[in-house]
Tab-separated table of C-alpha atoms in Angstrom:
chain	number	residue	atom	x	y	z
O	188	MET	CA	-110.435	-37.601	160.428
O	189	ASN	CA	-109.237	-35.207	157.755
O	190	LYS	CA	-107.876	-36.183	154.370
O	191	LYS	CA	-104.238	-35.569	155.385
O	192	ASN	CA	-104.442	-38.030	158.283
O	193	LEU	CA	-106.148	-40.597	156.081
O	194	LEU	CA	-103.287	-40.378	153.599
O	195	ARG	CA	-100.744	-40.812	156.404
O	196	LEU	CA	-102.631	-43.839	157.730
O	197	ALA	CA	-102.836	-45.365	154.252
O	198	PHE	CA	-99.112	-44.827	153.707
O	199	LEU	CA	-98.304	-46.402	157.088
O	200	LEU	CA	-100.452	-49.453	156.279
O	201	PHE	CA	-98.705	-49.708	152.914
O	202	LEU	CA	-95.315	-49.751	154.658
O	203	ILE	CA	-96.422	-52.417	157.153
O	204	VAL	CA	-97.897	-54.665	154.459
O	205	GLY	CA	-94.827	-54.149	152.266
O	206	THR	CA	-92.468	-55.035	155.120
O	207	ILE	CA	-94.436	-58.183	155.963
O	208	PHE	CA	-94.385	-59.188	152.289
O	209	ILE	CA	-90.605	-58.699	152.040
O	210	ILE	CA	-89.955	-60.657	155.262
O	211	ARG	CA	-92.165	-63.528	154.079
O	212	GLN	CA	-90.470	-63.513	150.709
O	213	GLN	CA	-87.047	-63.640	152.363
O	214	HIS	CA	-88.085	-66.545	154.555
O	215	ALA	CA	-89.508	-68.390	151.579
O	216	MET	CA	-86.392	-67.918	149.446
O	217	PRO	CA	-84.231	-71.067	149.521
O	218	TYR	CA	-80.549	-71.377	150.374
O	219	GLN	CA	-78.294	-72.783	147.686
O	220	HIS	CA	-75.426	-75.119	148.617
O	221	ASN	CA	-72.521	-75.371	146.170
O	222	THR	CA	-69.417	-77.511	146.599
O	223	GLY	CA	-66.509	-78.222	144.301
O	224	PHE	CA	-62.740	-78.260	143.890
O	225	ILE	CA	-60.463	-75.251	143.362
O	226	PHE	CA	-56.875	-74.230	144.237
O	227	GLY	CA	-56.106	-77.848	145.141
O	228	THR	CA	-58.772	-77.881	147.846
O	229	VAL	CA	-62.539	-78.160	148.399
O	230	TYR	CA	-64.901	-75.196	148.489
O	231	ASN	CA	-68.321	-74.991	150.163
O	232	ILE	CA	-70.583	-72.020	149.506
O	233	THR	CA	-74.039	-71.481	151.013
O	234	TYR	CA	-76.167	-68.489	150.014
O	235	GLN	CA	-79.816	-67.403	149.963
O	236	SER	CA	-80.980	-67.028	146.393
O	237	ASP	CA	-83.731	-68.257	144.114
O	238	ARG	CA	-81.006	-69.011	141.535
O	239	ASN	CA	-78.146	-71.474	141.634
O	240	LEU	CA	-75.081	-69.394	140.727
O	241	GLN	CA	-72.449	-72.144	140.856
O	242	LYS	CA	-71.340	-71.695	137.233
O	243	GLU	CA	-70.898	-67.953	137.693
O	244	ILE	CA	-69.114	-68.482	141.032
O	245	GLU	CA	-66.709	-70.980	139.465
O	246	ALA	CA	-66.037	-68.507	136.653
O	247	GLU	CA	-64.965	-65.969	139.313
O	248	LEU	CA	-62.749	-68.561	140.988
O	249	MET	CA	-61.128	-69.415	137.655
O	250	LYS	CA	-60.186	-65.746	137.292
O	251	VAL	CA	-58.333	-66.035	140.602
O	252	ASP	CA	-56.711	-69.269	139.422
O	253	GLN	CA	-55.664	-67.600	136.173
O	254	SER	CA	-54.050	-64.834	138.193
O	255	LEU	CA	-52.465	-66.578	141.189
O	256	SER	CA	-52.092	-70.328	140.704
O	257	PRO	CA	-48.449	-71.481	140.352
O	258	PHE	CA	-49.819	-74.824	139.096
O	259	ASN	CA	-51.538	-73.143	136.151
O	260	LYS	CA	-48.791	-72.710	133.537
O	261	SER	CA	-50.679	-69.889	131.816
O	262	SER	CA	-51.415	-67.898	134.988
O	263	VAL	CA	-50.003	-64.437	135.601
O	264	ILE	CA	-47.915	-65.622	138.548
O	265	SER	CA	-46.464	-68.521	136.540
O	266	LYS	CA	-45.350	-66.106	133.813
O	267	VAL	CA	-43.844	-63.807	136.442
O	268	ASN	CA	-41.953	-66.774	137.871
O	269	ARG	CA	-40.635	-67.629	134.395
O	270	ASN	CA	-39.611	-63.954	133.905
O	271	GLU	CA	-41.889	-63.630	130.880
O	272	GLN	CA	-43.431	-60.333	129.863
O	273	VAL	CA	-46.994	-60.322	131.158
O	274	THR	CA	-49.659	-57.742	131.961
O	275	LEU	CA	-50.222	-57.783	135.713
O	276	ASN	CA	-53.995	-57.876	136.153
O	277	GLU	CA	-55.977	-56.328	139.006
O	278	MET	CA	-56.244	-59.550	141.026
O	279	PHE	CA	-52.508	-60.222	140.920
O	280	LEU	CA	-51.726	-56.595	141.832
O	281	ASN	CA	-54.232	-56.594	144.710
O	282	VAL	CA	-52.711	-59.699	146.261
O	283	PHE	CA	-49.076	-58.761	145.605
O	284	GLU	CA	-49.479	-55.305	147.161
O	285	LEU	CA	-51.389	-56.665	150.185
O	286	ALA	CA	-48.766	-59.407	150.654
O	287	GLN	CA	-45.932	-56.882	150.562
O	288	HIS	CA	-47.770	-54.628	153.028
O	289	ILE	CA	-48.320	-57.473	155.526
O	290	SER	CA	-44.709	-58.611	155.055
O	291	LYS	CA	-43.567	-55.155	156.171
O	292	GLU	CA	-46.046	-55.084	159.066
O	293	THR	CA	-44.788	-58.492	160.298
O	294	ASP	CA	-41.096	-57.821	159.624
O	295	GLY	CA	-41.015	-60.554	156.998
O	296	ALA	CA	-42.819	-63.285	158.957
O	297	PHE	CA	-45.198	-63.383	155.993
O	298	ASP	CA	-43.268	-63.822	152.758
O	299	ILE	CA	-44.519	-64.952	149.328
O	300	THR	CA	-40.976	-65.848	148.230
O	301	VAL	CA	-40.575	-68.603	150.864
O	302	ALA	CA	-41.914	-71.485	148.722
O	303	PRO	CA	-38.491	-73.042	147.849
O	304	LEU	CA	-37.786	-73.496	151.565
O	305	VAL	CA	-41.258	-74.881	152.290
O	306	ASN	CA	-40.818	-77.391	149.465
O	307	ALA	CA	-37.356	-78.429	150.651
O	308	TRP	CA	-38.525	-79.050	154.188
O	309	GLY	CA	-41.775	-80.631	153.025
O	310	PHE	CA	-39.908	-83.308	151.148
O	311	GLY	CA	-37.593	-83.723	154.130
O	312	PHE	CA	-40.456	-84.238	156.569
O	313	LYS	CA	-42.020	-86.837	154.286
O	314	ASN	CA	-38.760	-88.709	153.753
O	315	GLY	CA	-37.533	-88.381	157.323
O	316	THR	CA	-34.416	-86.475	156.243
O	317	ASP	CA	-33.721	-82.787	156.750
O	318	PRO	CA	-32.257	-80.650	153.948
O	319	THR	CA	-28.561	-79.918	154.457
O	320	LYS	CA	-27.220	-76.560	155.631
O	321	GLN	CA	-25.724	-76.101	152.171
O	322	VAL	CA	-29.147	-76.515	150.555
O	323	ILE	CA	-30.789	-74.113	153.029
O	324	ASP	CA	-28.052	-71.483	152.592
O	325	SER	CA	-28.412	-71.733	148.824
O	326	LEU	CA	-32.198	-71.328	148.936
O	327	MET	CA	-32.010	-68.406	151.384
O	328	THR	CA	-30.412	-66.298	148.651
O	329	LEU	CA	-33.739	-66.565	146.799
O	330	VAL	CA	-35.972	-65.751	149.780
O	331	GLY	CA	-36.975	-62.324	151.047
O	332	TYR	CA	-39.981	-60.121	150.302
O	333	GLU	CA	-37.696	-57.093	149.955
O	334	LYS	CA	-36.006	-58.802	146.983
O	335	VAL	CA	-39.105	-58.271	144.814
O	336	SER	CA	-41.000	-55.074	144.046
O	337	LEU	CA	-43.562	-53.583	141.701
O	338	ALA	CA	-41.727	-51.492	139.117
O	339	ALA	CA	-43.105	-48.755	136.890
O	340	PRO	CA	-43.245	-49.193	133.093
O	341	GLY	CA	-40.060	-48.521	131.143
O	342	MET	CA	-38.420	-49.059	127.768
O	343	LYS	CA	-38.226	-52.847	128.149
O	344	HIS	CA	-41.533	-53.156	130.010
O	345	PRO	CA	-44.479	-51.188	128.592
O	346	THR	CA	-46.611	-52.029	131.652
O	347	PRO	CA	-45.865	-52.326	135.417
O	348	TYR	CA	-43.827	-55.449	136.206
O	349	ILE	CA	-42.298	-57.402	139.085
O	350	LYS	CA	-38.664	-56.526	139.579
O	351	LYS	CA	-36.508	-59.294	141.120
O	352	LYS	CA	-33.045	-58.997	142.620
O	353	ASP	CA	-32.401	-62.508	141.301
O	354	PRO	CA	-34.301	-63.916	138.280
O	355	ARG	CA	-34.521	-67.314	140.030
O	356	ILE	CA	-36.811	-65.905	142.746
O	357	MET	CA	-40.267	-67.501	142.670
O	358	LEU	CA	-43.550	-66.147	144.027
O	359	ASP	CA	-46.127	-68.364	145.702
O	360	CYS	CA	-49.328	-66.809	147.052
O	361	SER	CA	-50.780	-70.028	148.494
O	362	ALA	CA	-50.835	-68.520	152.010
O	363	ILE	CA	-53.137	-65.713	150.888
O	364	ALA	CA	-54.830	-66.840	147.642
O	365	LYS	CA	-57.555	-69.018	149.204
O	366	GLY	CA	-58.544	-66.147	151.466
O	367	TYR	CA	-58.549	-63.773	148.507
O	368	GLY	CA	-60.671	-66.239	146.524
O	369	SER	CA	-63.239	-66.274	149.340
O	370	ASP	CA	-63.313	-62.464	149.242
O	371	VAL	CA	-63.850	-62.482	145.463
O	372	VAL	CA	-66.857	-64.804	145.775
O	373	ALA	CA	-68.287	-62.742	148.651
O	374	GLN	CA	-68.037	-59.577	146.548
O	375	PHE	CA	-69.707	-61.388	143.634
O	376	LEU	CA	-72.635	-62.460	145.826
O	377	LYS	CA	-73.079	-58.941	147.197
O	378	LYS	CA	-73.150	-57.559	143.645
O	379	HIS	CA	-76.112	-59.878	143.070
O	380	ASP	CA	-77.839	-58.399	146.158
O	381	ILE	CA	-77.337	-61.606	148.150
O	382	GLN	CA	-77.060	-60.674	151.826
O	383	ASN	CA	-77.035	-64.064	153.558
O	384	PHE	CA	-74.080	-66.296	152.701
O	385	MET	CA	-71.058	-68.254	153.847
O	386	VAL	CA	-68.080	-68.793	151.525
O	387	GLU	CA	-65.474	-71.367	152.543
O	388	ILE	CA	-62.424	-72.324	150.480
O	389	GLY	CA	-60.038	-74.746	152.160
O	390	GLY	CA	-61.012	-73.476	155.600
O	391	GLU	CA	-60.818	-69.756	154.723
O	392	ILE	CA	-64.231	-68.232	155.351
O	393	VAL	CA	-66.302	-65.100	154.687
O	394	THR	CA	-69.818	-64.737	156.099
O	395	ASN	CA	-72.635	-62.231	155.876
O	396	GLY	CA	-76.152	-62.057	157.300
O	397	VAL	CA	-77.663	-65.216	158.772
O	398	SER	CA	-77.583	-68.944	158.064
O	399	ASP	CA	-80.448	-71.034	156.712
O	400	LYS	CA	-81.416	-71.629	160.381
O	401	ARG	CA	-81.954	-67.849	160.733
O	402	VAL	CA	-79.134	-67.558	163.271
O	403	PRO	CA	-75.644	-65.995	163.056
O	404	TRP	CA	-73.002	-68.020	161.229
O	405	ARG	CA	-71.087	-70.187	163.696
O	406	ILE	CA	-67.781	-71.767	162.719
O	407	GLY	CA	-65.839	-74.390	164.646
O	408	VAL	CA	-62.092	-74.259	165.296
O	409	THR	CA	-60.639	-77.768	165.131
O	410	LYS	CA	-58.438	-78.976	167.978
O	411	PRO	CA	-54.910	-79.846	166.785
O	412	THR	CA	-54.383	-83.588	167.163
O	413	ASP	CA	-51.885	-86.274	166.167
O	414	ASP	CA	-54.126	-87.677	163.470
O	415	SER	CA	-52.353	-88.391	160.197
O	416	LEU	CA	-55.491	-90.007	158.749
O	417	SER	CA	-57.573	-86.872	159.445
O	418	THR	CA	-60.305	-88.890	161.119
O	419	SER	CA	-60.596	-86.639	164.172
O	420	ASN	CA	-62.467	-83.333	163.935
O	421	GLU	CA	-62.788	-82.531	167.614
O	422	MET	CA	-63.763	-78.897	168.139
O	423	GLN	CA	-61.678	-76.635	170.342
O	424	THR	CA	-64.216	-73.823	170.186
O	425	VAL	CA	-67.099	-72.384	168.142
O	426	LEU	CA	-67.020	-68.764	167.000
O	427	ASN	CA	-69.711	-66.341	165.865
O	428	VAL	CA	-68.251	-65.128	162.557
O	429	THR	CA	-71.189	-63.155	161.189
O	430	ASN	CA	-70.184	-60.330	158.813
O	431	LYS	CA	-66.504	-61.220	159.241
O	432	ALA	CA	-63.778	-63.186	157.526
O	433	MET	CA	-61.945	-66.017	159.283
O	434	ALA	CA	-58.777	-67.923	158.446
O	435	THR	CA	-56.920	-70.632	160.329
O	436	SER	CA	-53.292	-71.566	159.868
O	437	GLY	CA	-51.582	-74.569	161.415
O	438	ASN	CA	-50.568	-78.028	160.358
O	439	TYR	CA	-53.162	-79.964	162.312
O	440	ARG	CA	-52.083	-83.431	161.306
O	441	ASN	CA	-48.281	-83.340	161.189
O	442	PHE	CA	-45.988	-82.126	163.921
O	443	TYR	CA	-42.353	-82.617	164.726
O	444	TYR	CA	-40.915	-83.175	168.179
O	445	LYS	CA	-37.813	-81.645	169.721
O	446	GLY	CA	-36.830	-81.904	173.362
O	447	GLY	CA	-40.092	-83.666	174.090
O	448	LYS	CA	-42.143	-80.707	172.793
O	449	LYS	CA	-44.445	-80.566	169.796
O	450	TYR	CA	-44.034	-77.987	167.007
O	451	ALA	CA	-45.978	-77.268	163.815
O	452	HIS	CA	-44.256	-77.566	160.428
O	453	THR	CA	-43.881	-73.823	159.847
O	454	ILE	CA	-40.784	-72.443	158.129
O	455	ASP	CA	-39.279	-69.166	159.311
O	456	PRO	CA	-38.344	-67.032	156.262
O	457	HIS	CA	-35.633	-65.322	158.351
O	458	THR	CA	-33.686	-68.487	159.152
O	459	GLY	CA	-34.754	-71.068	156.584
O	460	TYR	CA	-35.525	-73.532	159.369
O	461	PRO	CA	-38.733	-74.687	161.108
O	462	VAL	CA	-39.883	-72.338	163.854
O	463	GLN	CA	-39.652	-73.481	167.446
O	464	HIS	CA	-42.541	-71.449	168.765
O	465	SER	CA	-45.309	-73.184	170.641
O	466	ILE	CA	-48.290	-72.092	168.492
O	467	LEU	CA	-50.015	-75.077	166.849
O	468	SER	CA	-53.002	-73.231	165.384
O	469	ALA	CA	-53.710	-69.568	164.665
O	470	THR	CA	-57.243	-68.404	163.839
O	471	VAL	CA	-57.668	-64.787	162.776
O	472	LEU	CA	-60.827	-62.731	162.219
O	473	ALA	CA	-60.588	-59.675	159.975
O	474	ASP	CA	-62.712	-57.561	157.643
O	475	ASN	CA	-61.458	-59.497	154.628
O	476	CYS	CA	-60.213	-63.050	154.270
O	477	ALA	CA	-56.973	-62.357	152.400
O	478	THR	CA	-55.793	-60.283	155.368
O	479	ALA	CA	-56.942	-62.914	157.883
O	480	ASP	CA	-55.205	-65.636	155.846
O	481	ALA	CA	-51.867	-63.809	155.720
O	482	TYR	CA	-51.833	-62.819	159.391
O	483	ALA	CA	-52.770	-66.359	160.501
O	484	THR	CA	-49.676	-67.618	158.641
O	485	SER	CA	-47.568	-64.803	160.135
O	486	PHE	CA	-48.591	-65.666	163.696
O	487	MET	CA	-47.436	-69.261	163.216
O	488	VAL	CA	-43.986	-67.858	162.389
O	489	MET	CA	-43.908	-65.090	165.003
O	490	GLY	CA	-45.056	-67.112	167.994
O	491	LEU	CA	-47.295	-66.021	170.858
O	492	ASP	CA	-45.366	-62.906	171.940
O	493	GLY	CA	-44.882	-61.708	168.363
O	494	ALA	CA	-48.561	-62.234	167.554
O	495	LYS	CA	-49.606	-60.247	170.625
O	496	LYS	CA	-47.464	-57.292	169.526
O	497	ILE	CA	-49.099	-57.288	166.073
O	498	LEU	CA	-52.565	-57.498	167.622
O	499	ASP	CA	-51.802	-54.533	169.901
O	500	LYS	CA	-50.838	-52.562	166.803
O	501	HIS	CA	-53.878	-53.743	164.796
O	502	PRO	CA	-57.032	-53.664	166.972
O	503	GLU	CA	-59.114	-54.416	163.863
O	504	LEU	CA	-57.754	-57.993	163.989
O	505	MET	CA	-58.940	-60.711	166.384
O	506	ALA	CA	-57.051	-63.936	167.079
O	507	TYR	CA	-57.611	-67.289	168.776
O	508	LEU	CA	-54.318	-69.128	169.306
O	509	ILE	CA	-53.820	-72.742	170.395
O	510	TYR	CA	-50.343	-73.544	171.706
O	511	THR	CA	-48.446	-75.923	173.962
O	512	ASP	CA	-47.446	-74.719	177.415
O	513	GLU	CA	-44.190	-75.444	179.249
O	514	LYS	CA	-45.493	-78.873	180.281
O	515	GLY	CA	-46.458	-79.765	176.709
O	516	ASN	CA	-50.211	-79.440	177.329
O	517	TYR	CA	-52.665	-77.644	175.065
O	518	ALA	CA	-53.372	-74.050	176.059
O	519	VAL	CA	-55.401	-71.223	174.512
O	520	TRP	CA	-54.903	-67.471	174.255
O	521	TYR	CA	-57.270	-65.098	172.491
O	522	SER	CA	-57.467	-61.343	172.032
O	523	LYS	CA	-59.889	-59.422	174.212
O	524	GLU	CA	-62.056	-58.492	171.218
O	525	MET	CA	-62.555	-62.209	170.529
O	526	GLU	CA	-64.439	-62.786	173.806
O	527	ASN	CA	-67.767	-61.717	172.326
O	528	LYS	CA	-67.273	-64.072	169.365
O	529	ILE	CA	-66.841	-67.266	171.393
O	530	VAL	CA	-70.092	-69.260	171.385
O	531	ALA	CA	-68.801	-72.469	172.996
O	532	SER	CA	-65.393	-73.616	174.167
O	533	ASP	CA	-63.758	-76.567	175.904
């Protein structure tokens, strides 16, 4: 055997030994499990790392809170809502522009100005009294994604700002912020060369790689039930969500009845009233969680036929929809691309 072949053999052995070492090291590296409270909900984050990064992760989440939380009086969105001069940071701009884009794609089914209506009906549902037509008509003047826009700097505003057709208009990104927060954490973990993780904030999920059981990440979709105490967590299906983002929209615990049929508490931004579509739960898979979050909310407003039209237009999205049929029984529809993601189903 000549010297050249010996060198090739030595290099090949080096590669084999190196690969075995890396695989063993990966298997030996522990998974960290962090849980806490953010955006008014619980987060659960699992990732493979020899360091616990919870403090750094929470620092990232606080940046999102400082940008998008309407409950944080010093946040960017709070200052926008109070019509104060504020520098719109990258996080706020990312979410605002994505929200406006999805609003246009869904013909306003997704709308970050709808909060006053949601609040009015929320109180009504709790108290057993509906808001009056006069109240709804008054609030509708303050609702509509086309009534807000990103304006270029000018004499009064040295930086880009949110232009409102009525200064009383309020923005609320709660239907997209949790998903965006999950994306932010996922990006943070990838920057630290962490390849195996699952980020979950209030049910909005991003996964990558494999779980601590060395298998693809599998996430359950809860069956909608009349369970005000939230004691039932019966699974409708289990999905393989590896290297994808997943969001579910639907008021699992509180429904209203009309004509003997069950409907979710979802407000239609076009009418100001609860929708009367049959969808009770919309689960969407997308490349990022903010997008999945927003479209899941949209599908609750649009109903089954409207959701199907959006999915035909956007093959990059996958959806699993639980609804009530004409007899009031649970039924399921899912996009063709979702078939390969279903691990187990009732």
